[in-house]
């Protein structure tokens, strides 16, 4: 059965997921910096929501997904972001290094190596059920299509997947960077993916 969402609800979940992801990144590397590039047109169509600048100078791209389903033990891998416009889903085109998937109601954060997860999934795509989700923004309604993949399958098939309990104080975590912050030159000049579609949050 298809699920229907309002843009307000989707964005609220996205914002909370980003807060949890930022808190985890900063806790993992206390001397790192996190730049929010969701509103930066250079990254919107590359499936990168956060830039994680490590003390070594390395910069990693992070895609964040927030899932509000209270009972789900499955990932929703977005394959088509807007069915009406035939735009590919973030899971297929994202240039991120890591996918941080936040199960908000369950209080758990999962970290997936994006390339490894995609390479594992694609040959098995036909094994998984496709689901449609509808999002209403004003008078416009669009359809997102994704594969529903059990957490266990990914954990067993993809090396390096992490599962971390959420800290309830994450919303109060110190913010490092913000939209409009100067982006490290090494990524600022990277070519933009022209795939289109939404930012992958929801």
Coordinates of N, CA and C in Angstrom, one line a residue:
X1 N 0.8 -1.2 0.0 CA 0.0 0.0 0.0 C 0.9 1.2 0.0
X2 N 0.5 2.2 -0.8 CA 1.3 3.4 -0.9 C 1.1 4.3 0.3
X3 N 2.2 5.0 0.7 CA 2.1 5.9 1.8 C 2.1 7.3 1.3
X4 N 1.4 8.2 2.0 CA 1.2 9.6 1.6 C 1.7 10.5 2.7
X5 N 2.4 11.5 2.3 CA 3.1 12.4 3.3 C 2.8 13.9 2.9
X6 N 2.8 14.8 3.9 CA 2.8 16.2 3.6 C 4.3 16.7 3.6
X7 N 4.5 17.7 2.9 CA 5.9 18.2 2.8 C 6.4 18.7 4.2
X8 N 5.4 19.2 5.0 CA 5.8 19.7 6.3 C 6.3 18.5 7.2
X9 N 5.6 17.4 7.1 CA 6.0 16.2 7.9 C 7.3 15.7 7.4
X10 N 7.5 15.6 6.1 CA 8.7 15.1 5.5 C 9.9 15.9 5.9
X11 N 9.7 17.3 5.8 CA 10.8 18.2 6.1 C 11.2 18.1 7.6
X12 N 10.1 18.0 8.5 CA 10.4 17.9 9.9 C 11.2 16.6 10.2
X13 N 10.9 15.5 9.6 CA 11.7 14.3 9.8 C 13.1 14.5 9.3
X14 N 13.2 15.1 8.2 CA 14.5 15.4 7.6 C 15.4 16.2 8.5
X15 N 14.8 17.3 9.0 CA 15.6 18.2 9.9 C 16.1 17.4 11.2
X16 N 15.2 16.6 11.8 CA 15.6 15.9 13.0 C 16.7 14.8 12.6
X17 N 16.6 14.2 11.5 CA 17.6 13.2 11.1 C 18.9 13.9 10.9
X18 N 18.9 15.1 10.3 CA 20.2 15.8 10.1 C 20.8 16.2 11.4
X19 N 20.0 16.6 12.4 CA 20.6 16.9 13.7 C 21.2 15.7 14.3
X20 N 20.6 14.6 14.2 CA 21.1 13.3 14.8 C 22.4 13.0 14.1
X21 N 22.4 13.1 12.8 CA 23.6 12.7 12.0 C 24.8 13.6 12.3
X22 N 24.5 14.9 12.4 CA 25.6 15.9 12.8 C 26.1 15.6 14.1
X23 N 25.3 15.3 15.1 CA 25.7 15.0 16.4 C 26.6 13.7 16.4
X24 N 26.2 12.7 15.7 CA 27.0 11.5 15.6 C 28.4 11.7 15.0
X25 N 28.4 12.5 13.9 CA 29.7 12.8 13.2 C 30.6 13.5 14.1
X26 N 30.1 14.5 14.8 CA 31.0 15.3 15.7 C 31.5 14.5 16.9
X27 N 30.6 13.6 17.3 CA 31.1 12.7 18.5 C 32.1 11.7 18.0
X28 N 32.0 11.2 16.8 CA 32.9 10.3 16.2 C 34.3 10.9 16.0
X29 N 34.3 12.1 15.5 CA 35.5 12.9 15.3 C 35.4 14.3 16.0
X30 N 35.7 14.4 17.3 CA 35.4 15.6 18.0 C 36.1 16.9 17.4
X31 N 37.2 16.7 16.7 CA 37.8 17.9 16.1 C 37.4 18.1 14.7
X32 N 36.4 17.4 14.2 CA 36.0 17.6 12.8 C 35.0 18.8 12.7
X33 N 34.6 19.1 11.5 CA 33.6 20.2 11.3 C 32.6 19.6 10.3
X34 N 31.3 20.0 10.5 CA 30.2 19.5 9.7 C 29.6 20.7 9.0
X35 N 29.5 20.7 7.7 CA 28.9 21.8 6.9 C 27.6 21.3 6.3
X36 N 26.5 22.0 6.6 CA 25.2 21.7 6.0 C 25.1 22.3 4.7
X37 N 25.1 21.5 3.6 CA 25.0 22.0 2.2 C 23.7 21.7 1.6
X38 N 22.6 21.4 2.3 CA 21.3 21.1 1.8 C 20.8 22.2 0.9
X39 N 21.1 23.4 1.2 CA 20.6 24.5 0.4 C 21.6 25.0 -0.6
X40 N 22.7 24.4 -0.7 CA 23.7 24.8 -1.7 C 23.5 24.1 -3.0
X41 N 23.2 24.9 -4.1 CA 22.9 24.3 -5.4 C 24.0 23.4 -5.9
X42 N 25.2 23.6 -5.5 CA 26.3 22.8 -5.9 C 26.2 21.4 -5.5
X43 N 25.4 21.1 -4.4 CA 25.3 19.8 -3.8 C 23.9 19.2 -3.8
X44 N 22.9 20.1 -4.1 CA 21.5 19.6 -4.0 C 21.3 18.4 -5.0
X45 N 21.9 18.4 -6.2 CA 21.6 17.4 -7.1 C 22.7 16.3 -7.2
X46 N 23.5 16.3 -6.1 CA 24.5 15.3 -6.0 C 24.3 14.3 -4.9
X47 N 23.1 14.5 -4.2 CA 22.8 13.6 -3.1 C 23.7 13.8 -1.9
X48 N 24.2 15.0 -1.7 CA 25.0 15.2 -0.5 C 24.3 16.3 0.3
X49 N 24.1 16.0 1.6 CA 23.4 16.9 2.5 C 24.4 17.6 3.5
X50 N 25.4 16.8 3.9 CA 26.4 17.3 4.8 C 27.8 17.1 4.3
X51 N 28.7 18.0 4.6 CA 30.2 17.7 4.3 C 30.8 17.5 5.6
X52 N 31.6 16.4 5.8 CA 32.2 16.1 7.0 C 33.7 16.4 6.8
X53 N 34.2 17.4 7.4 CA 35.6 17.8 7.3 C 36.4 17.3 8.4
X54 N 37.2 16.3 8.2 CA 38.0 15.6 9.2 C 39.2 16.4 9.6
X55 N 39.8 16.1 10.8 CA 41.0 16.8 11.2 C 42.2 16.6 10.2
X56 N 42.2 15.5 9.5 CA 43.2 15.2 8.6 C 43.1 16.1 7.3
X57 N 42.0 16.8 7.1 CA 41.8 17.5 5.9 C 40.9 16.8 4.9
X58 N 40.7 15.5 5.1 CA 39.8 14.8 4.2 C 38.4 15.3 4.4
X59 N 37.6 15.4 3.3 CA 36.2 15.8 3.4 C 35.3 14.7 2.8
X60 N 34.4 14.2 3.5 CA 33.5 13.2 3.1 C 32.1 13.7 2.9
X61 N 31.4 13.3 1.9 CA 30.0 13.6 1.6 C 29.1 12.7 2.3
X62 N 28.0 13.3 2.9 CA 27.1 12.5 3.7 C 25.7 12.7 3.2
X63 N 25.0 11.6 2.9 CA 23.5 11.7 2.6 C 22.8 11.3 3.8
X64 N 21.7 12.0 4.2 CA 20.9 11.7 5.4 C 19.5 11.3 5.0
X65 N 19.0 10.2 5.6 CA 17.6 9.8 5.4 C 17.0 9.7 6.8
X66 N 15.8 10.3 6.9 CA 15.0 10.2 8.2 C 13.8 9.3 7.9
X67 N 13.6 8.3 8.7 CA 12.4 7.4 8.6 C 11.6 7.4 9.9
X68 N 10.3 7.8 9.7 CA 9.5 8.0 10.9 C 8.6 6.7 11.3
X69 N 8.7 5.7 10.5 CA 7.9 4.5 10.7 C 8.4 3.8 12.0
X70 N 7.4 3.6 12.9 CA 7.8 3.1 14.3 C 8.1 1.6 14.3
X71 N 7.7 0.8 13.3 CA 8.0 -0.6 13.4 C 8.9 -1.1 12.3
X72 N 9.3 -0.2 11.4 CA 10.1 -0.7 10.2 C 11.5 -1.2 10.6
X73 N 11.8 -2.3 10.1 CA 13.2 -2.8 10.2 C 13.7 -3.0 8.8
X74 N 13.3 -2.0 7.9 CA 13.7 -2.1 6.5 C 14.1 -0.7 6.1
X75 N 15.1 -0.7 5.1 CA 15.4 0.6 4.5 C 14.5 0.8 3.3
X76 N 14.3 2.1 3.0 CA 13.7 2.5 1.7 C 14.7 3.1 0.9
X77 N 15.2 2.4 -0.1 CA 16.2 2.9 -1.1 C 15.5 3.6 -2.2
X78 N 15.6 4.9 -2.3 CA 14.9 5.7 -3.3 C 15.5 5.4 -4.7
X79 N 14.7 4.9 -5.6 CA 15.1 4.6 -6.9 C 14.6 5.6 -8.0
X80 N 13.4 6.2 -7.7 CA 12.8 7.2 -8.5 C 12.4 8.4 -7.6
X81 N 12.9 9.5 -7.7 CA 12.6 10.6 -6.8 C 11.3 11.3 -7.1
X82 N 11.0 11.4 -8.4 CA 9.7 12.0 -8.9 C 9.3 11.3 -10.1
X83 N 8.3 10.4 -9.9 CA 7.9 9.5 -11.0 C 7.2 10.3 -12.1
X84 N 6.5 11.4 -11.8 CA 5.9 12.2 -12.8 C 6.9 12.9 -13.7
X85 N 8.1 13.2 -13.2 CA 9.1 13.9 -14.0 C 10.2 12.9 -14.4
X86 N 10.1 11.6 -14.0 CA 11.0 10.6 -14.4 C 12.5 10.9 -14.0
X87 N 12.6 11.4 -12.7 CA 13.9 11.7 -12.2 C 14.4 10.6 -11.3
X88 N 15.7 10.2 -11.5 CA 16.3 9.1 -10.7 C 16.3 9.4 -9.2
X89 N 16.3 8.3 -8.4 CA 16.3 8.5 -7.0 C 17.7 8.7 -6.4
X90 N 17.8 9.3 -5.2 CA 19.0 9.6 -4.6 C 19.9 8.4 -4.4
X91 N 19.4 7.3 -4.1 CA 20.2 6.1 -3.9 C 21.0 5.7 -5.1
X92 N 20.5 6.0 -6.3 CA 21.2 5.6 -7.5 C 22.3 6.6 -7.9
X93 N 22.0 7.9 -7.7 CA 23.0 8.9 -8.2 C 23.8 9.6 -7.1
X94 N 23.5 9.4 -5.9 CA 24.2 10.2 -4.8 C 25.8 10.0 -4.9
X95 N 26.5 11.1 -4.8 CA 27.9 11.1 -4.8 C 28.5 11.0 -3.4
X96 N 27.6 10.8 -2.4 CA 28.0 10.7 -1.0 C 28.9 9.5 -0.7
X97 N 29.7 9.7 0.3 CA 30.5 8.6 0.8 C 29.8 7.7 1.7
X98 N 28.9 8.3 2.6 CA 28.2 7.6 3.6 C 26.7 7.9 3.5
X99 N 25.8 6.9 3.7 CA 24.4 7.1 3.8 C 24.1 7.0 5.3
X100 N 23.7 8.0 6.0 CA 23.3 8.0 7.4 C 21.8 7.9 7.4
X101 N 21.3 6.7 7.8 CA 19.8 6.4 7.8 C 19.3 6.4 9.2
X102 N 18.4 7.3 9.5 CA 18.0 7.5 10.9 C 16.6 7.0 11.1
X103 N 16.4 6.0 11.9 CA 15.1 5.5 12.3 C 14.7 6.3 13.5
X104 N 13.9 7.3 13.3 CA 13.6 8.3 14.3 C 12.7 7.7 15.4
X105 N 11.7 7.0 15.1 CA 10.8 6.4 16.1 C 11.5 5.3 16.9
X106 N 12.4 4.6 16.3 CA 13.0 3.5 16.9 C 14.3 3.9 17.7
X107 N 14.7 5.2 17.4 CA 15.9 5.7 18.1 C 17.2 5.0 17.7
X108 N 17.4 4.8 16.4 CA 18.6 4.1 15.9 C 19.1 4.8 14.7
X109 N 20.4 4.9 14.6 CA 21.1 5.6 13.5 C 22.0 4.5 12.8
X110 N 21.8 4.4 11.5 CA 22.6 3.4 10.7 C 23.5 4.1 9.8
X111 N 24.7 3.7 9.6 CA 25.7 4.3 8.7 C 26.1 3.2 7.7
X112 N 25.8 3.5 6.4 CA 26.1 2.6 5.3 C 27.1 3.2 4.4
X113 N 28.1 2.5 4.0 CA 29.0 3.0 3.0 C 28.3 3.0 1.7
X114 N 28.1 4.2 1.1 CA 27.1 4.3 0.0 C 27.5 3.5 -1.2
X115 N 28.7 3.6 -1.7 CA 29.1 2.9 -2.9 C 29.0 1.3 -2.7
X116 N 29.4 0.8 -1.6 CA 29.3 -0.6 -1.3 C 27.9 -1.1 -1.2
X117 N 27.0 -0.2 -0.6 CA 25.6 -0.6 -0.5 C 25.0 -0.6 -1.9
X118 N 25.3 0.3 -2.7 CA 24.7 0.4 -4.1 C 25.2 -0.8 -4.9
X119 N 26.5 -1.1 -4.8 CA 27.1 -2.2 -5.6 C 26.5 -3.5 -5.2
X120 N 26.2 -3.6 -3.9 CA 25.5 -4.9 -3.4 C 24.1 -5.0 -3.8
X121 N 23.4 -3.8 -3.8 CA 21.9 -3.8 -4.1 C 21.6 -4.1 -5.6
X122 N 22.3 -3.4 -6.5 CA 21.9 -3.4 -7.9 C 21.7 -4.8 -8.5
X123 N 22.6 -5.7 -8.3 CA 22.4 -7.0 -8.9 C 21.2 -7.8 -8.2
X124 N 20.8 -7.3 -7.1 CA 19.7 -8.0 -6.3 C 18.4 -7.2 -6.4
X125 N 18.4 -6.1 -7.1 CA 17.2 -5.2 -7.1 C 15.9 -5.9 -7.3
X126 N 15.8 -6.9 -8.2 CA 14.6 -7.5 -8.5 C 14.0 -8.4 -7.4
X127 N 14.9 -8.7 -6.4 CA 14.4 -9.5 -5.3 C 13.6 -8.8 -4.3
X128 N 13.6 -7.4 -4.4 CA 12.9 -6.6 -3.3 C 11.7 -5.9 -3.9
X129 N 10.7 -5.8 -3.0 CA 9.4 -5.1 -3.3 C 9.6 -3.6 -3.5
X130 N 8.9 -3.1 -4.5 CA 8.9 -1.7 -4.7 C 7.7 -1.1 -4.1
X131 N 7.9 0.1 -3.4 CA 6.8 0.8 -2.8 C 6.7 2.2 -3.4
X132 N 5.5 2.7 -3.4 CA 5.3 4.1 -3.9 C 4.9 5.0 -2.7
X133 N 5.5 6.1 -2.6 CA 5.1 7.1 -1.6 C 4.7 8.4 -2.2
X134 N 3.7 9.0 -1.7 CA 3.2 10.3 -2.3 C 3.4 11.4 -1.4
X135 N 4.0 12.5 -1.9 CA 4.3 13.7 -1.1 C 3.5 14.9 -1.7
X136 N 2.8 15.6 -0.8 CA 2.0 16.7 -1.2 C 2.7 18.0 -0.8
X137 N 3.0 18.9 -1.8 CA 3.5 20.2 -1.4 C 2.7 21.2 -2.1
X138 N 1.8 21.9 -1.4 CA 0.9 22.8 -1.9 C -0.1 22.1 -2.8
X139 N -0.2 22.5 -4.1 CA -1.2 21.9 -5.0 C -0.5 20.8 -5.8
X140 N 0.8 20.6 -5.5 CA 1.5 19.6 -6.3 C 1.7 18.3 -5.5
X141 N 1.4 17.2 -6.2 CA 1.6 15.9 -5.6 C 2.6 15.1 -6.4
X142 N 3.6 14.5 -5.8 CA 4.5 13.7 -6.6 C 4.7 12.4 -6.0
X143 N 5.2 11.4 -6.8 CA 5.3 10.0 -6.4 C 6.8 9.7 -6.3
X144 N 7.2 9.1 -5.2 CA 8.6 8.5 -5.1 C 8.5 7.0 -5.0
X145 N 9.4 6.4 -5.7 CA 9.4 4.9 -5.8 C 10.8 4.4 -5.2
X146 N 10.6 3.4 -4.3 CA 11.8 2.9 -3.7 C 11.7 1.4 -3.4
X147 N 12.9 0.8 -3.2 CA 12.9 -0.6 -2.8 C 12.9 -0.8 -1.3
X148 N 12.1 -1.7 -0.8 CA 12.1 -1.9 0.6 C 13.0 -3.1 0.9
X149 N 14.1 -2.8 1.6 CA 15.2 -3.8 1.8 C 15.4 -4.1 3.3
X150 N 15.2 -5.3 3.8 CA 15.4 -5.6 5.2 C 16.8 -5.2 5.7
X151 N 16.9 -4.6 6.9 CA 18.1 -4.2 7.5 C 19.1 -5.4 7.6
X152 N 18.5 -6.5 7.9 CA 19.4 -7.7 8.1 C 20.1 -8.1 6.8
X153 N 19.4 -8.0 5.7 CA 20.1 -8.3 4.4 C 21.3 -7.4 4.1
X154 N 21.1 -6.1 4.4 CA 22.2 -5.2 4.1 C 23.3 -5.4 5.1
X155 N 23.0 -5.6 6.4 CA 24.0 -5.8 7.4 C 24.9 -7.1 7.1
X156 N 24.2 -8.1 6.6 CA 24.9 -9.3 6.2 C 25.7 -9.2 4.9
X157 N 25.2 -8.4 4.0 CA 25.8 -8.3 2.7 C 26.8 -7.2 2.4
X158 N 26.7 -6.2 3.3 CA 27.6 -5.0 3.0 C 28.6 -4.8 4.2
X159 N 29.9 -4.9 4.0 CA 30.8 -4.7 5.1 C 30.8 -3.3 5.6
X160 N 31.0 -3.1 6.8 CA 31.2 -1.7 7.4 C 29.9 -1.0 7.8
X161 N 28.8 -1.7 7.8 CA 27.5 -1.0 8.2 C 27.6 -0.9 9.7
X162 N 27.2 0.3 10.2 CA 27.2 0.6 11.7 C 25.8 0.8 12.1
X163 N 25.5 0.4 13.3 CA 24.1 0.7 14.0 C 24.4 1.3 15.3
X164 N 23.9 2.5 15.5 CA 24.2 3.3 16.7 C 22.9 3.7 17.4
X165 N 22.7 3.5 18.7 CA 21.6 4.0 19.4 C 21.6 5.6 19.4
X166 N 20.4 6.2 19.2 CA 20.4 7.6 19.2 C 20.4 8.2 20.6
X167 N 21.1 9.3 20.7 CA 21.1 10.0 22.0 C 20.0 11.0 22.0
X168 N 19.2 11.0 22.9 CA 18.0 11.9 22.9 C 18.4 13.4 23.1
X169 N 19.6 13.6 23.4 CA 20.1 15.0 23.5 C 20.7 15.5 22.2
X170 N 20.6 14.7 21.2 CA 21.3 15.1 19.9 C 20.8 16.4 19.3
X171 N 19.5 16.7 19.6 CA 18.9 18.0 19.0 C 19.6 19.2 19.6
X172 N 20.2 19.0 20.8 CA 20.9 20.2 21.4 C 22.4 20.1 21.1
X173 N 22.8 19.3 20.2 CA 24.3 19.2 19.9 C 24.7 20.5 19.3
X174 N 26.0 20.8 19.6 CA 26.6 22.0 19.0 C 26.6 21.9 17.5
X175 N 26.2 23.0 16.8 CA 26.2 23.0 15.4 C 27.5 23.6 14.9
X176 N 28.0 22.9 13.9 CA 29.2 23.3 13.2 C 28.9 23.6 11.8
X177 N 29.0 24.8 11.4 CA 28.7 25.2 10.0 C 27.2 25.4 9.8
X178 N 26.8 25.9 8.7 CA 25.4 26.2 8.4 C 25.3 26.5 6.9
X179 N 24.1 26.5 6.4 CA 23.9 26.8 5.0 C 24.6 28.1 4.7
X180 N 25.4 28.2 3.6 CA 26.1 29.4 3.2 C 27.5 29.4 3.7
X181 N 27.9 28.4 4.5 CA 29.3 28.4 5.0 C 30.2 28.1 3.8
X182 N 31.4 28.6 4.0 CA 32.4 28.4 2.9 C 32.7 26.9 2.8
X183 N 32.6 26.4 1.5 CA 32.8 25.0 1.3 C 34.3 24.8 1.0
X184 N 34.9 23.7 1.5 CA 36.3 23.4 1.2 C 36.5 23.4 -0.3
X185 N 37.5 24.0 -0.8 CA 37.7 24.1 -2.3 C 37.7 22.8 -3.0
X186 N 38.2 21.8 -2.4 CA 38.3 20.5 -3.1 C 37.0 20.0 -3.6
X187 N 35.9 20.3 -2.8 CA 34.6 19.9 -3.2 C 33.8 21.0 -3.9
X188 N 34.1 22.2 -3.6 CA 33.3 23.3 -4.2 C 33.4 23.3 -5.7
X189 N 34.5 22.8 -6.2 CA 34.7 22.9 -7.7 C 34.3 21.6 -8.4
X190 N 33.8 20.6 -7.6 CA 33.4 19.3 -8.2 C 32.2 19.6 -9.1
X191 N 32.1 18.8 -10.2 CA 31.0 19.0 -11.1 C 29.7 18.5 -10.5
X192 N 28.6 19.2 -10.8 CA 27.3 18.9 -10.2 C 26.6 17.8 -11.0
X193 N 26.1 16.9 -10.3 CA 25.3 15.8 -11.0 C 24.0 16.4 -11.5
X194 N 23.7 16.1 -12.7 CA 22.6 16.7 -13.4 C 21.3 15.8 -13.3
X195 N 21.4 14.8 -12.4 CA 20.2 13.9 -12.3 C 18.9 14.5 -11.9
X196 N 19.0 15.5 -11.0 CA 17.8 16.2 -10.6 C 17.2 15.4 -9.4
X197 N 16.0 15.8 -9.1 CA 15.2 15.2 -8.0 C 15.4 15.9 -6.7
X198 N 14.7 15.5 -5.6 CA 14.8 16.1 -4.3 C 16.1 15.8 -3.6
X199 N 16.2 16.3 -2.4 CA 17.5 16.2 -1.7 C 17.7 14.8 -1.0
X200 N 16.8 13.9 -1.1 CA 17.0 12.6 -0.6 C 16.5 12.5 0.9
X201 N 16.0 13.5 1.5 CA 15.6 13.4 2.8 C 14.1 13.2 2.9
X202 N 13.7 12.4 3.9 CA 12.2 12.2 4.1 C 12.0 10.9 4.7

